């Protein structure tokens, strides 16, 4: 004698969801295989017989994070709710707080490299004092300039080092210098060479993302002019990290700024195991995609509106490339060919 399939399906679901029994236990009680139990539970969900409801609004943001992780070659995505009817400063604060939470279990032997920025300043502000420990904190790039009216670039690194009870290594130079000759001379200074070497040996790198417009701190600090941005866009620049500009494929733009930056190189950045970017905003979508396509980051911390826009733009790029069908491979195509991205239906 055997029960009808539908009875087995309903009993499997009841025992699984209401009695919290394992599939192995259900199989034994119903005298069927574990494979059948698994198939019945899956079928019930697909047919709408069983509906799972989450009573926590944050599930939508976790779903977005999972979508980012499944779509792109990153290890981790952290998505925070975009504050309702708030300005960009409130979003920066939320993203900075989320970035700080990632360091809650930092190990005492960790070497952390960091760059300056407004969102990074919020991360530092939200770290508890004297509760965490790291071995060292080091600049990823030169750090002269203002992050906010109250905070200088150099203060950000000093503050996080104090909070983590860590040794501090700073880069005594501007992020971008006036000319290539000055950059070469400074890069040969022992203290700067040593700081860059320590940065390249970091366990974790934390960075903000600059757009190619006047909202960039490089512009606000006087490193780059509007005319410079116009030339950079002609070189297909979509964003910057620690004074280095890159295109949609994550390649550093071949301009004079490449030689004028006092900063870690992209090749050395990729050697750092954990590379975390904190960023948000509609004007940074291509900048975020460039970081992802170029494997410059392993972790993305952003807000839900930005996460949605990044996924939408990625799918739109896929669609446009599919329509073209010929010509030079795009950033999407190259990433797919390298096995970094999965092809998806648009």
mmCIF file of C-alpha atoms in Angstrom:
data_model
loop_
_atom_site.group_PDB
_atom_site.id
_atom_site.type_symbol
_atom_site.label_atom_id
_atom_site.label_comp_id
_atom_site.label_asym_id
_atom_site.label_seq_id
_atom_site.Cartn_x
_atom_site.Cartn_y
_atom_site.Cartn_z
ATOM 1 C CA UNK A 1 0.000 0.000 0.000
ATOM 2 C CA UNK A 2 1.275 3.504 -0.838
ATOM 3 C CA UNK A 3 -0.081 7.004 -0.444
ATOM 4 C CA UNK A 4 -0.767 9.076 -3.564
ATOM 5 C CA UNK A 5 2.006 11.378 -4.690
ATOM 6 C CA UNK A 6 0.084 14.496 -3.646
ATOM 7 C CA UNK A 7 -0.263 13.193 -0.094
ATOM 8 C CA UNK A 8 3.465 12.529 0.062
ATOM 9 C CA UNK A 9 4.099 16.027 -1.270
ATOM 10 C CA UNK A 10 1.874 17.695 1.341
ATOM 11 C CA UNK A 11 3.215 15.551 4.185
ATOM 12 C CA UNK A 12 6.792 16.247 3.156
ATOM 13 C CA UNK A 13 6.163 19.984 3.197
ATOM 14 C CA UNK A 14 4.324 19.892 6.524
ATOM 15 C CA UNK A 15 7.041 17.887 8.262
ATOM 16 C CA UNK A 16 9.771 20.062 6.742
ATOM 17 C CA UNK A 17 8.285 23.505 7.426
ATOM 18 C CA UNK A 18 6.162 22.900 10.541
ATOM 19 C CA UNK A 19 7.913 20.051 12.320
ATOM 20 C CA UNK A 20 11.433 21.212 11.347
ATOM 21 C CA UNK A 21 12.395 17.681 10.407
ATOM 22 C CA UNK A 22 15.357 17.050 8.110
ATOM 23 C CA UNK A 23 14.809 15.567 4.671
ATOM 24 C CA UNK A 24 16.475 12.354 5.851
ATOM 25 C CA UNK A 25 14.061 12.087 8.794
ATOM 26 C CA UNK A 26 11.059 12.766 6.548
ATOM 27 C CA UNK A 27 12.188 10.123 4.073
ATOM 28 C CA UNK A 28 12.439 7.566 6.851
ATOM 29 C CA UNK A 29 8.993 8.394 8.282
ATOM 30 C CA UNK A 30 7.258 8.386 4.896
ATOM 31 C CA UNK A 31 9.227 5.378 3.593
ATOM 32 C CA UNK A 32 10.371 7.205 0.480
ATOM 33 C CA UNK A 33 13.776 8.349 -0.743
ATOM 34 C CA UNK A 34 15.421 11.569 0.378
ATOM 35 C CA UNK A 35 15.562 12.546 -3.308
ATOM 36 C CA UNK A 36 11.748 12.350 -3.543
ATOM 37 C CA UNK A 37 11.334 14.480 -0.428
ATOM 38 C CA UNK A 38 13.595 17.145 -1.901
ATOM 39 C CA UNK A 39 11.746 17.021 -5.227
ATOM 40 C CA UNK A 40 8.314 17.272 -3.558
ATOM 41 C CA UNK A 41 9.340 20.330 -1.497
ATOM 42 C CA UNK A 42 10.764 22.043 -4.563
ATOM 43 C CA UNK A 43 7.648 21.232 -6.631
ATOM 44 C CA UNK A 44 5.350 22.589 -3.913
ATOM 45 C CA UNK A 45 7.163 25.919 -3.936
ATOM 46 C CA UNK A 46 7.202 26.112 -7.735
ATOM 47 C CA UNK A 47 3.451 25.454 -7.926
ATOM 48 C CA UNK A 48 2.624 27.940 -5.190
ATOM 49 C CA UNK A 49 1.316 25.234 -2.834
ATOM 50 C CA UNK A 50 3.866 26.453 -0.326
ATOM 51 C CA UNK A 51 4.696 30.141 -0.080
ATOM 52 C CA UNK A 52 7.559 31.428 2.011
ATOM 53 C CA UNK A 53 7.091 34.863 3.576
ATOM 54 C CA UNK A 54 9.831 36.860 5.288
ATOM 55 C CA UNK A 55 8.740 39.219 8.030
ATOM 56 C CA UNK A 56 11.817 41.417 7.770
ATOM 57 C CA UNK A 57 12.047 44.227 5.234
ATOM 58 C CA UNK A 58 15.808 43.765 4.983
ATOM 59 C CA UNK A 59 15.283 40.579 2.968
ATOM 60 C CA UNK A 60 14.971 42.699 -0.194
ATOM 61 C CA UNK A 61 18.430 44.137 0.339
ATOM 62 C CA UNK A 62 19.896 40.702 1.042
ATOM 63 C CA UNK A 63 18.315 39.468 -2.210
ATOM 64 C CA UNK A 64 20.037 42.303 -4.067
ATOM 65 C CA UNK A 65 23.339 41.400 -2.425
ATOM 66 C CA UNK A 66 22.944 37.768 -3.506
ATOM 67 C CA UNK A 67 22.143 38.885 -7.056
ATOM 68 C CA UNK A 68 25.347 40.926 -7.165
ATOM 69 C CA UNK A 69 27.392 38.007 -5.843
ATOM 70 C CA UNK A 70 25.871 35.572 -8.343
ATOM 71 C CA UNK A 71 26.207 37.918 -11.318
ATOM 72 C CA UNK A 72 29.686 39.318 -10.790
ATOM 73 C CA UNK A 73 33.172 38.008 -9.909
ATOM 74 C CA UNK A 74 33.096 39.342 -6.334
ATOM 75 C CA UNK A 75 33.240 37.435 -3.062
ATOM 76 C CA UNK A 76 30.830 39.573 -1.081
ATOM 77 C CA UNK A 77 28.224 42.287 -1.556
ATOM 78 C CA UNK A 78 26.743 44.347 1.281
ATOM 79 C CA UNK A 79 23.609 46.315 0.394
ATOM 80 C CA UNK A 80 21.996 48.775 2.801
ATOM 81 C CA UNK A 81 18.555 50.343 2.367
ATOM 82 C CA UNK A 82 18.647 53.647 0.532
ATOM 83 C CA UNK A 83 17.327 56.137 3.112
ATOM 84 C CA UNK A 84 13.858 57.381 2.165
ATOM 85 C CA UNK A 85 13.838 60.921 0.750
ATOM 86 C CA UNK A 86 17.372 61.573 1.940
ATOM 87 C CA UNK A 87 20.290 63.368 0.390
ATOM 88 C CA UNK A 88 23.561 61.756 -0.633
ATOM 89 C CA UNK A 89 25.169 62.519 2.745
ATOM 90 C CA UNK A 90 22.671 60.204 4.491
ATOM 91 C CA UNK A 91 23.447 57.447 1.977
ATOM 92 C CA UNK A 92 27.185 57.923 2.553
ATOM 93 C CA UNK A 93 26.625 57.574 6.280
ATOM 94 C CA UNK A 94 24.640 54.329 5.869
ATOM 95 C CA UNK A 95 27.263 52.833 3.547
ATOM 96 C CA UNK A 96 30.077 53.932 5.868
ATOM 97 C CA UNK A 97 28.354 52.275 8.823
ATOM 98 C CA UNK A 98 27.995 49.048 6.835
ATOM 99 C CA UNK A 99 31.685 49.198 5.929
ATOM 100 C CA UNK A 100 32.596 49.562 9.608
ATOM 101 C CA UNK A 101 30.580 46.438 10.452
ATOM 102 C CA UNK A 102 32.776 44.402 8.081
ATOM 103 C CA UNK A 103 35.753 45.095 10.340
ATOM 104 C CA UNK A 104 34.008 43.816 13.477
ATOM 105 C CA UNK A 105 35.971 40.556 13.388
ATOM 106 C CA UNK A 106 39.283 41.933 12.117
ATOM 107 C CA UNK A 107 42.249 39.915 13.401
ATOM 108 C CA UNK A 108 45.090 41.503 15.401
ATOM 109 C CA UNK A 109 47.690 40.462 12.816
ATOM 110 C CA UNK A 110 45.822 42.163 9.937
ATOM 111 C CA UNK A 111 47.546 44.740 7.762
ATOM 112 C CA UNK A 112 44.986 47.222 6.449
ATOM 113 C CA UNK A 113 45.498 49.712 3.622
ATOM 114 C CA UNK A 114 43.093 52.575 3.090
ATOM 115 C CA UNK A 115 42.417 55.610 0.961
ATOM 116 C CA UNK A 116 40.719 58.842 1.939
ATOM 117 C CA UNK A 117 37.158 59.815 1.126
ATOM 118 C CA UNK A 118 33.900 61.050 2.621
ATOM 119 C CA UNK A 119 32.345 57.583 2.902
ATOM 120 C CA UNK A 120 35.594 56.202 4.316
ATOM 121 C CA UNK A 121 35.479 58.953 6.947
ATOM 122 C CA UNK A 122 32.048 57.667 8.034
ATOM 123 C CA UNK A 123 33.454 54.140 8.244
ATOM 124 C CA UNK A 124 36.215 55.363 10.549
ATOM 125 C CA UNK A 125 33.777 57.400 12.662
ATOM 126 C CA UNK A 126 31.633 54.303 13.236
ATOM 127 C CA UNK A 127 34.454 52.027 14.358
ATOM 128 C CA UNK A 128 34.483 51.536 18.133
ATOM 129 C CA UNK A 129 37.542 52.765 19.998
ATOM 130 C CA UNK A 130 39.857 50.364 21.844
ATOM 131 C CA UNK A 131 37.757 47.290 21.012
ATOM 132 C CA UNK A 132 39.517 46.097 17.862
ATOM 133 C CA UNK A 133 43.158 45.470 17.010
ATOM 134 C CA UNK A 134 45.123 45.414 13.763
ATOM 135 C CA UNK A 135 48.843 45.218 13.127
ATOM 136 C CA UNK A 136 49.181 48.202 10.808
ATOM 137 C CA UNK A 137 47.256 50.767 8.799
ATOM 138 C CA UNK A 138 48.846 52.210 5.667
ATOM 139 C CA UNK A 139 47.936 54.724 2.950
ATOM 140 C CA UNK A 140 47.199 53.428 -0.546
ATOM 141 C CA UNK A 141 48.153 56.793 -1.990
ATOM 142 C CA UNK A 142 49.417 60.235 -1.124
ATOM 143 C CA UNK A 143 47.052 61.996 1.220
ATOM 144 C CA UNK A 144 47.176 65.773 1.112
ATOM 145 C CA UNK A 145 43.730 67.300 0.779
ATOM 146 C CA UNK A 146 40.430 67.849 2.577
ATOM 147 C CA UNK A 147 37.811 65.110 2.923
ATOM 148 C CA UNK A 148 35.296 67.432 4.572
ATOM 149 C CA UNK A 149 35.557 70.954 5.974
ATOM 150 C CA UNK A 150 36.575 69.402 9.289
ATOM 151 C CA UNK A 151 38.605 66.346 8.221
ATOM 152 C CA UNK A 152 41.857 66.223 6.268
ATOM 153 C CA UNK A 153 42.929 63.224 4.210
ATOM 154 C CA UNK A 154 45.825 62.512 6.566
ATOM 155 C CA UNK A 155 43.523 62.553 9.597
ATOM 156 C CA UNK A 156 41.457 59.629 8.251
ATOM 157 C CA UNK A 157 44.393 57.216 8.323
ATOM 158 C CA UNK A 158 45.585 58.450 11.717
ATOM 159 C CA UNK A 159 42.121 58.085 13.225
ATOM 160 C CA UNK A 160 41.554 54.510 12.049
ATOM 161 C CA UNK A 161 45.049 53.530 13.209
ATOM 162 C CA UNK A 162 44.289 54.903 16.667
ATOM 163 C CA UNK A 163 40.951 53.112 16.831
ATOM 164 C CA UNK A 164 42.532 49.817 15.773
ATOM 165 C CA UNK A 165 45.562 50.303 18.051
ATOM 166 C CA UNK A 166 47.686 49.796 14.947
ATOM 167 C CA UNK A 167 50.999 51.091 13.644
ATOM 168 C CA UNK A 168 50.386 53.856 11.097
ATOM 169 C CA UNK A 169 52.240 54.353 7.812
ATOM 170 C CA UNK A 170 51.361 57.463 5.829
ATOM 171 C CA UNK A 171 52.371 58.633 2.372
ATOM 172 C CA UNK A 172 54.019 62.080 2.754
ATOM 173 C CA UNK A 173 53.031 63.294 -0.713
ATOM 174 C CA UNK A 174 50.056 64.599 -2.705
ATOM 175 C CA UNK A 175 47.822 62.044 -4.405
ATOM 176 C CA UNK A 176 48.654 63.538 -7.810
ATOM 177 C CA UNK A 177 51.674 65.775 -8.361
ATOM 178 C CA UNK A 178 52.234 68.588 -10.859
ATOM 179 C CA UNK A 179 54.343 66.721 -13.411
ATOM 180 C CA UNK A 180 55.882 63.349 -14.230
ATOM 181 C CA UNK A 181 59.398 64.384 -13.179
ATOM 182 C CA UNK A 182 58.204 65.278 -9.683
ATOM 183 C CA UNK A 183 56.319 61.989 -9.441
ATOM 184 C CA UNK A 184 59.417 60.000 -10.360
ATOM 185 C CA UNK A 185 61.542 61.879 -7.867
ATOM 186 C CA UNK A 186 59.044 61.382 -5.036
ATOM 187 C CA UNK A 187 58.494 57.717 -5.879
ATOM 188 C CA UNK A 188 62.235 57.146 -5.436
ATOM 189 C CA UNK A 189 62.184 58.591 -1.919
ATOM 190 C CA UNK A 190 62.832 55.713 0.544
ATOM 191 C CA UNK A 191 59.889 56.566 2.819
ATOM 192 C CA UNK A 192 57.409 56.549 -0.092
ATOM 193 C CA UNK A 193 58.906 53.391 -1.620
ATOM 194 C CA UNK A 194 58.655 51.690 1.764
ATOM 195 C CA UNK A 195 55.054 52.805 2.329
ATOM 196 C CA UNK A 196 53.977 51.542 -1.111
ATOM 197 C CA UNK A 197 55.679 48.213 -0.435
ATOM 198 C CA UNK A 198 53.850 47.859 2.881
ATOM 199 C CA UNK A 199 50.551 48.775 1.198
ATOM 200 C CA UNK A 200 51.020 46.135 -1.507
ATOM 201 C CA UNK A 201 51.538 43.491 1.218
ATOM 202 C CA UNK A 202 48.252 44.350 2.971
ATOM 203 C CA UNK A 203 45.614 41.783 3.836
ATOM 204 C CA UNK A 204 42.698 44.183 3.275
ATOM 205 C CA UNK A 205 42.366 47.311 1.136
ATOM 206 C CA UNK A 206 39.484 49.734 1.677
ATOM 207 C CA UNK A 207 38.734 52.424 -0.889
ATOM 208 C CA UNK A 208 36.175 54.915 -2.032
ATOM 209 C CA UNK A 209 35.286 55.417 -5.692
ATOM 210 C CA UNK A 210 35.579 58.750 -7.465
ATOM 211 C CA UNK A 211 33.350 59.782 -10.375
ATOM 212 C CA UNK A 212 34.710 61.671 -13.383
ATOM 213 C CA UNK A 213 32.906 64.899 -12.531
ATOM 214 C CA UNK A 214 33.044 67.783 -10.070
ATOM 215 C CA UNK A 215 31.671 65.624 -7.228
ATOM 216 C CA UNK A 216 35.059 63.911 -7.127
ATOM 217 C CA UNK A 217 37.248 64.735 -4.135
ATOM 218 C CA UNK A 218 40.158 64.958 -6.566
ATOM 219 C CA UNK A 219 38.375 67.954 -8.093
ATOM 220 C CA UNK A 220 37.403 69.446 -4.744
ATOM 221 C CA UNK A 221 40.986 69.109 -3.504
ATOM 222 C CA UNK A 222 42.389 70.798 -6.609
ATOM 223 C CA UNK A 223 44.118 67.788 -8.140
ATOM 224 C CA UNK A 224 41.960 67.671 -11.270
ATOM 225 C CA UNK A 225 40.157 70.423 -13.211
ATOM 226 C CA UNK A 226 37.011 70.293 -15.325
ATOM 227 C CA UNK A 227 39.248 70.487 -18.394
ATOM 228 C CA UNK A 228 41.196 67.475 -17.082
ATOM 229 C CA UNK A 229 37.960 65.525 -16.699
ATOM 230 C CA UNK A 230 37.017 66.338 -20.285
ATOM 231 C CA UNK A 231 40.355 64.902 -21.483
ATOM 232 C CA UNK A 232 40.016 61.874 -19.218
ATOM 233 C CA UNK A 233 36.580 61.110 -20.637
ATOM 234 C CA UNK A 234 38.098 61.201 -24.120
ATOM 235 C CA UNK A 235 40.351 58.395 -22.836
ATOM 236 C CA UNK A 236 37.175 56.527 -21.746
ATOM 237 C CA UNK A 237 37.706 57.080 -18.019
ATOM 238 C CA UNK A 238 34.647 56.080 -15.965
ATOM 239 C CA UNK A 239 36.016 56.453 -12.442
ATOM 240 C CA UNK A 240 39.006 56.654 -10.148
ATOM 241 C CA UNK A 241 40.402 54.999 -7.045
ATOM 242 C CA UNK A 242 43.241 56.584 -5.031
ATOM 243 C CA UNK A 243 44.108 58.956 -7.873
ATOM 244 C CA UNK A 244 44.221 56.389 -10.677
ATOM 245 C CA UNK A 245 41.670 56.590 -13.497
ATOM 246 C CA UNK A 246 40.280 53.524 -15.269
ATOM 247 C CA UNK A 247 37.893 52.584 -18.088
ATOM 248 C CA UNK A 248 34.849 50.290 -18.144
ATOM 249 C CA UNK A 249 37.098 47.244 -18.480
ATOM 250 C CA UNK A 250 39.015 48.190 -15.332
ATOM 251 C CA UNK A 251 42.154 49.146 -17.250
ATOM 252 C CA UNK A 252 44.073 52.199 -16.121
ATOM 253 C CA UNK A 253 43.664 55.002 -18.637
ATOM 254 C CA UNK A 254 46.827 55.762 -20.590
ATOM 255 C CA UNK A 255 47.121 59.449 -19.738
ATOM 256 C CA UNK A 256 49.682 61.617 -17.981
ATOM 257 C CA UNK A 257 47.813 61.059 -14.704
ATOM 258 C CA UNK A 258 49.006 57.473 -14.753
ATOM 259 C CA UNK A 259 52.562 58.724 -14.263
ATOM 260 C CA UNK A 260 51.677 61.604 -11.943
ATOM 261 C CA UNK A 261 49.876 59.563 -9.267
ATOM 262 C CA UNK A 262 51.708 58.739 -6.033
ATOM 263 C CA UNK A 263 49.763 55.585 -5.350
ATOM 264 C CA UNK A 264 49.737 51.818 -5.428
ATOM 265 C CA UNK A 265 49.566 50.331 -8.934
ATOM 266 C CA UNK A 266 46.572 48.289 -10.058
ATOM 267 C CA UNK A 267 48.757 45.204 -10.468
ATOM 268 C CA UNK A 268 49.834 45.445 -6.831
ATOM 269 C CA UNK A 269 46.288 46.212 -5.706
ATOM 270 C CA UNK A 270 45.072 42.927 -7.210
ATOM 271 C CA UNK A 271 47.613 41.059 -5.055
ATOM 272 C CA UNK A 272 45.793 42.158 -1.886
ATOM 273 C CA UNK A 273 43.409 39.313 -0.905
ATOM 274 C CA UNK A 274 40.448 41.435 0.248
ATOM 275 C CA UNK A 275 39.685 44.634 -1.698
ATOM 276 C CA UNK A 276 36.633 46.522 -0.442
ATOM 277 C CA UNK A 277 34.950 49.420 -2.249
ATOM 278 C CA UNK A 278 32.429 51.676 -0.489
ATOM 279 C CA UNK A 279 30.422 53.720 -2.961
ATOM 280 C CA UNK A 280 26.998 54.913 -4.046
ATOM 281 C CA UNK A 281 25.184 57.193 -6.478
ATOM 282 C CA UNK A 282 23.784 57.148 -10.001
ATOM 283 C CA UNK A 283 26.855 58.968 -11.348
ATOM 284 C CA UNK A 284 29.123 56.109 -10.220
ATOM 285 C CA UNK A 285 27.386 53.154 -11.907
ATOM 286 C CA UNK A 286 29.939 52.749 -14.715
ATOM 287 C CA UNK A 287 32.739 53.385 -12.223
ATOM 288 C CA UNK A 288 31.468 50.462 -10.117
ATOM 289 C CA UNK A 289 31.148 48.198 -13.155
ATOM 290 C CA UNK A 290 34.701 49.065 -14.219
ATOM 291 C CA UNK A 291 35.994 47.971 -10.813
ATOM 292 C CA UNK A 292 34.059 44.715 -11.068
ATOM 293 C CA UNK A 293 34.915 43.889 -14.691
ATOM 294 C CA UNK A 294 38.591 44.619 -14.034
ATOM 295 C CA UNK A 295 38.652 42.481 -10.868
ATOM 296 C CA UNK A 296 39.901 45.447 -8.889
ATOM 297 C CA UNK A 297 37.597 44.680 -5.959
ATOM 298 C CA UNK A 298 36.417 41.570 -4.108
ATOM 299 C CA UNK A 299 33.736 43.246 -1.958
ATOM 300 C CA UNK A 300 31.187 45.935 -2.801
ATOM 301 C CA UNK A 301 29.374 47.962 -0.130
ATOM 302 C CA UNK A 302 26.581 50.137 -1.500
ATOM 303 C CA UNK A 303 22.919 51.097 -1.126
ATOM 304 C CA UNK A 304 19.893 49.403 -2.666
ATOM 305 C CA UNK A 305 19.200 52.054 -5.332
ATOM 306 C CA UNK A 306 22.791 51.887 -6.552
ATOM 307 C CA UNK A 307 22.849 48.078 -6.464
ATOM 308 C CA UNK A 308 19.695 47.936 -8.591
ATOM 309 C CA UNK A 309 21.125 50.448 -11.060
ATOM 310 C CA UNK A 310 24.397 48.480 -11.354
ATOM 311 C CA UNK A 311 22.519 45.273 -12.180
ATOM 312 C CA UNK A 312 20.246 47.088 -14.648
ATOM 313 C CA UNK A 313 23.186 48.716 -16.438
ATOM 314 C CA UNK A 314 25.035 45.404 -16.606
ATOM 315 C CA UNK A 315 22.028 43.738 -18.247
ATOM 316 C CA UNK A 316 21.600 46.692 -20.597
ATOM 317 C CA UNK A 317 25.245 46.365 -21.646
ATOM 318 C CA UNK A 318 24.676 42.665 -22.275
ATOM 319 C CA UNK A 319 21.667 43.492 -24.437
ATOM 320 C CA UNK A 320 23.514 46.105 -26.481
ATOM 321 C CA UNK A 321 26.427 43.734 -27.039
ATOM 322 C CA UNK A 322 24.053 40.968 -28.165
ATOM 323 C CA UNK A 323 22.444 43.334 -30.674
ATOM 324 C CA UNK A 324 25.838 44.315 -32.112
ATOM 325 C CA UNK A 325 27.040 40.743 -32.451
ATOM 326 C CA UNK A 326 30.286 41.811 -34.121
ATOM 327 C CA UNK A 327 33.233 44.088 -33.559
ATOM 328 C CA UNK A 328 35.717 44.347 -30.721
ATOM 329 C CA UNK A 329 34.709 42.556 -27.508
ATOM 330 C CA UNK A 330 33.133 44.727 -24.833
ATOM 331 C CA UNK A 331 33.935 44.665 -21.124
ATOM 332 C CA UNK A 332 31.039 42.209 -20.716
ATOM 333 C CA UNK A 333 32.227 39.986 -23.561
ATOM 334 C CA UNK A 334 35.808 39.864 -22.311
ATOM 335 C CA UNK A 335 34.659 39.012 -18.799
ATOM 336 C CA UNK A 336 32.431 36.211 -20.130
ATOM 337 C CA UNK A 337 35.244 34.814 -22.246
ATOM 338 C CA UNK A 338 37.514 34.797 -19.205
ATOM 339 C CA UNK A 339 34.870 32.920 -17.203
ATOM 340 C CA UNK A 340 34.333 35.816 -14.804
ATOM 341 C CA UNK A 341 30.671 36.394 -15.650
ATOM 342 C CA UNK A 342 27.757 34.156 -16.542
ATOM 343 C CA UNK A 343 25.769 34.908 -19.656
ATOM 344 C CA UNK A 344 22.200 35.784 -18.727
ATOM 345 C CA UNK A 345 19.040 36.272 -20.711
ATOM 346 C CA UNK A 346 18.044 39.902 -20.912
#
